[in-house]
Amino acid sequence: MAGKWTISTEISFSSSHCLDSYDGMCSRVHGHNWVLRVYYEFESVDPGGLTVDYYILKAGLERVVLPRFDHIHLNEVAPFDRLSPTSENLAAEIFRICRSELVFEGGKLKEVELWETPKDMVR
């Protein structure tokens, strides 16, 4: 079967931040239980019918994201020591990290979806 396959997994992590140059409650230190979902697109499957093992995808995502952002005050780590740690900026940084450090043969990172709360997300 020819086509494209989109494979996704998610992890969660907790961190605090405060938004620089923001006039509102979020300028104060507060925390989130973030939910991160990544989407990779593949053009083909291997002889066993797989694009990438979900376990490998999730383990890789945990390996590149958790040490950087889990149980951390985001304002104290690069690049957020000089860039406001908004959801948008955090999602862009995670996309950059995954695109360079979480690479799968035949696959391409298509999208990062980051949930700040159960009702609010950016992608």
CSV table of C-alpha atoms in Angstrom, one decimal:
chain,number,residue,atom,x,y,z
A,1,MET,CA,0.0,0.0,0.0
A,2,ALA,CA,1.4,3.4,-1.0
A,3,GLY,CA,0.6,6.5,0.9
A,4,LYS,CA,1.6,8.5,3.9
A,5,TRP,CA,1.4,7.6,7.6
A,6,THR,CA,1.2,10.0,10.5
A,7,ILE,CA,2.4,8.6,13.7
A,8,SER,CA,1.9,10.3,17.0
A,9,THR,CA,2.6,9.9,20.7
A,10,GLU,CA,2.4,12.1,23.8
A,11,ILE,CA,4.2,12.6,27.1
A,12,SER,CA,3.6,15.0,30.0
A,13,PHE,CA,5.9,17.1,32.1
A,14,SER,CA,5.5,19.7,34.8
A,15,SER,CA,7.3,23.1,34.9
A,16,SER,CA,6.8,26.6,36.2
A,17,HIS,CA,7.2,29.9,34.4
A,18,CYS,CA,6.3,33.5,34.5
A,19,LEU,CA,5.6,35.6,31.4
A,20,ASP,CA,7.9,38.5,30.8
A,21,SER,CA,6.4,41.8,29.7
A,22,TYR,CA,2.9,40.5,30.3
A,23,ASP,CA,0.4,42.6,32.2
A,24,GLY,CA,-1.7,40.0,33.9
A,25,MET,CA,-1.7,37.2,36.4
A,26,CYS,CA,0.6,35.1,34.3
A,27,SER,CA,3.4,37.5,35.0
A,28,ARG,CA,3.6,35.8,38.4
A,29,VAL,CA,5.3,32.5,38.9
A,30,HIS,CA,2.9,29.6,38.2
A,31,GLY,CA,3.1,26.0,37.0
A,32,HIS,CA,1.5,23.7,34.4
A,33,ASN,CA,1.2,20.0,33.8
A,34,TRP,CA,2.0,20.2,30.1
A,35,VAL,CA,0.9,17.5,27.6
A,36,LEU,CA,3.1,17.3,24.6
A,37,ARG,CA,2.1,15.4,21.4
A,38,VAL,CA,4.3,15.1,18.4
A,39,TYR,CA,3.4,14.0,14.9
A,40,TYR,CA,5.8,12.4,12.4
A,41,GLU,CA,5.0,11.6,8.8
A,42,PHE,CA,6.3,8.6,7.0
A,43,GLU,CA,6.2,7.8,3.2
A,44,SER,CA,6.5,4.0,3.7
A,45,VAL,CA,6.6,1.2,6.2
A,46,ASP,CA,9.3,-1.4,6.8
A,47,PRO,CA,8.9,-5.0,5.8
A,48,GLY,CA,7.1,-5.7,9.0
A,49,GLY,CA,4.5,-3.0,8.3
A,50,LEU,CA,5.8,-0.4,10.8
A,51,THR,CA,7.0,3.2,10.4
A,52,VAL,CA,8.5,3.5,13.9
A,53,ASP,CA,7.8,1.6,17.0
A,54,TYR,CA,5.7,3.7,19.4
A,55,TYR,CA,7.8,2.7,22.3
A,56,ILE,CA,10.9,4.0,20.5
A,57,LEU,CA,9.2,7.2,19.6
A,58,LYS,CA,7.9,7.8,23.1
A,59,ALA,CA,11.3,6.9,24.7
A,60,GLY,CA,13.1,9.2,22.4
A,61,LEU,CA,10.7,12.1,23.1
A,62,GLU,CA,11.1,11.6,26.8
A,63,ARG,CA,14.9,11.5,26.4
A,64,VAL,CA,15.1,14.8,24.5
A,65,VAL,CA,12.4,16.8,26.3
A,66,LEU,CA,12.2,15.7,30.0
A,67,PRO,CA,15.8,16.5,31.1
A,68,ARG,CA,15.4,20.0,29.6
A,69,PHE,CA,11.9,21.0,30.8
A,70,ASP,CA,10.5,18.6,33.5
A,71,HIS,CA,10.3,20.0,37.0
A,72,ILE,CA,12.2,23.1,35.9
A,73,HIS,CA,11.5,26.8,36.2
A,74,LEU,CA,11.5,27.6,32.5
A,75,ASN,CA,12.7,31.2,32.9
A,76,GLU,CA,16.0,29.9,34.2
A,77,VAL,CA,17.0,27.7,31.3
A,78,ALA,CA,18.0,28.5,27.7
A,79,PRO,CA,16.5,29.9,25.6
A,80,PHE,CA,14.0,31.2,28.1
A,81,ASP,CA,16.5,33.0,30.2
A,82,ARG,CA,16.3,35.6,27.4
A,83,LEU,CA,13.0,34.7,25.6
A,84,SER,CA,9.6,34.7,27.3
A,85,PRO,CA,8.5,31.1,28.0
A,86,THR,CA,5.1,31.4,26.4
A,87,SER,CA,3.4,28.2,25.2
A,88,GLU,CA,4.1,29.4,21.7
A,89,ASN,CA,7.8,29.8,22.3
A,90,LEU,CA,8.1,26.5,24.3
A,91,ALA,CA,6.3,24.6,21.4
A,92,ALA,CA,8.7,26.2,18.9
A,93,GLU,CA,11.7,25.2,21.0
A,94,ILE,CA,10.5,21.6,21.4
A,95,PHE,CA,9.9,21.5,17.6
A,96,ARG,CA,13.5,22.7,17.0
A,97,ILE,CA,14.9,20.1,19.4
A,98,CYS,CA,12.9,17.2,18.0
A,99,ARG,CA,13.7,18.1,14.4
A,100,SER,CA,17.4,17.9,15.2
A,101,GLU,CA,17.6,15.3,17.9
A,102,LEU,CA,14.7,12.9,17.3
A,103,VAL,CA,15.1,11.8,13.8
A,104,PHE,CA,13.7,8.6,12.3
A,105,GLU,CA,14.7,7.1,8.9
A,106,GLY,CA,12.0,7.8,6.4
A,107,GLY,CA,10.2,10.1,8.8
A,108,LYS,CA,9.8,13.8,9.2
A,109,LEU,CA,8.5,15.8,12.1
A,110,LYS,CA,5.3,17.5,11.0
A,111,GLU,CA,3.8,19.1,14.1
A,112,VAL,CA,4.2,19.6,17.8
A,113,GLU,CA,1.0,20.1,19.9
A,114,LEU,CA,1.5,21.5,23.4
A,115,TRP,CA,-1.3,21.6,25.9
A,116,GLU,CA,-0.8,24.1,28.7
A,117,THR,CA,-4.1,23.2,30.4
A,118,PRO,CA,-6.8,20.6,29.5
A,119,LYS,CA,-8.5,23.3,27.4
A,120,ASP,CA,-5.7,25.5,26.1
A,121,MET,CA,-3.1,24.4,23.5
A,122,VAL,CA,-0.8,25.6,20.7
A,123,ARG,CA,0.4,23.8,17.6
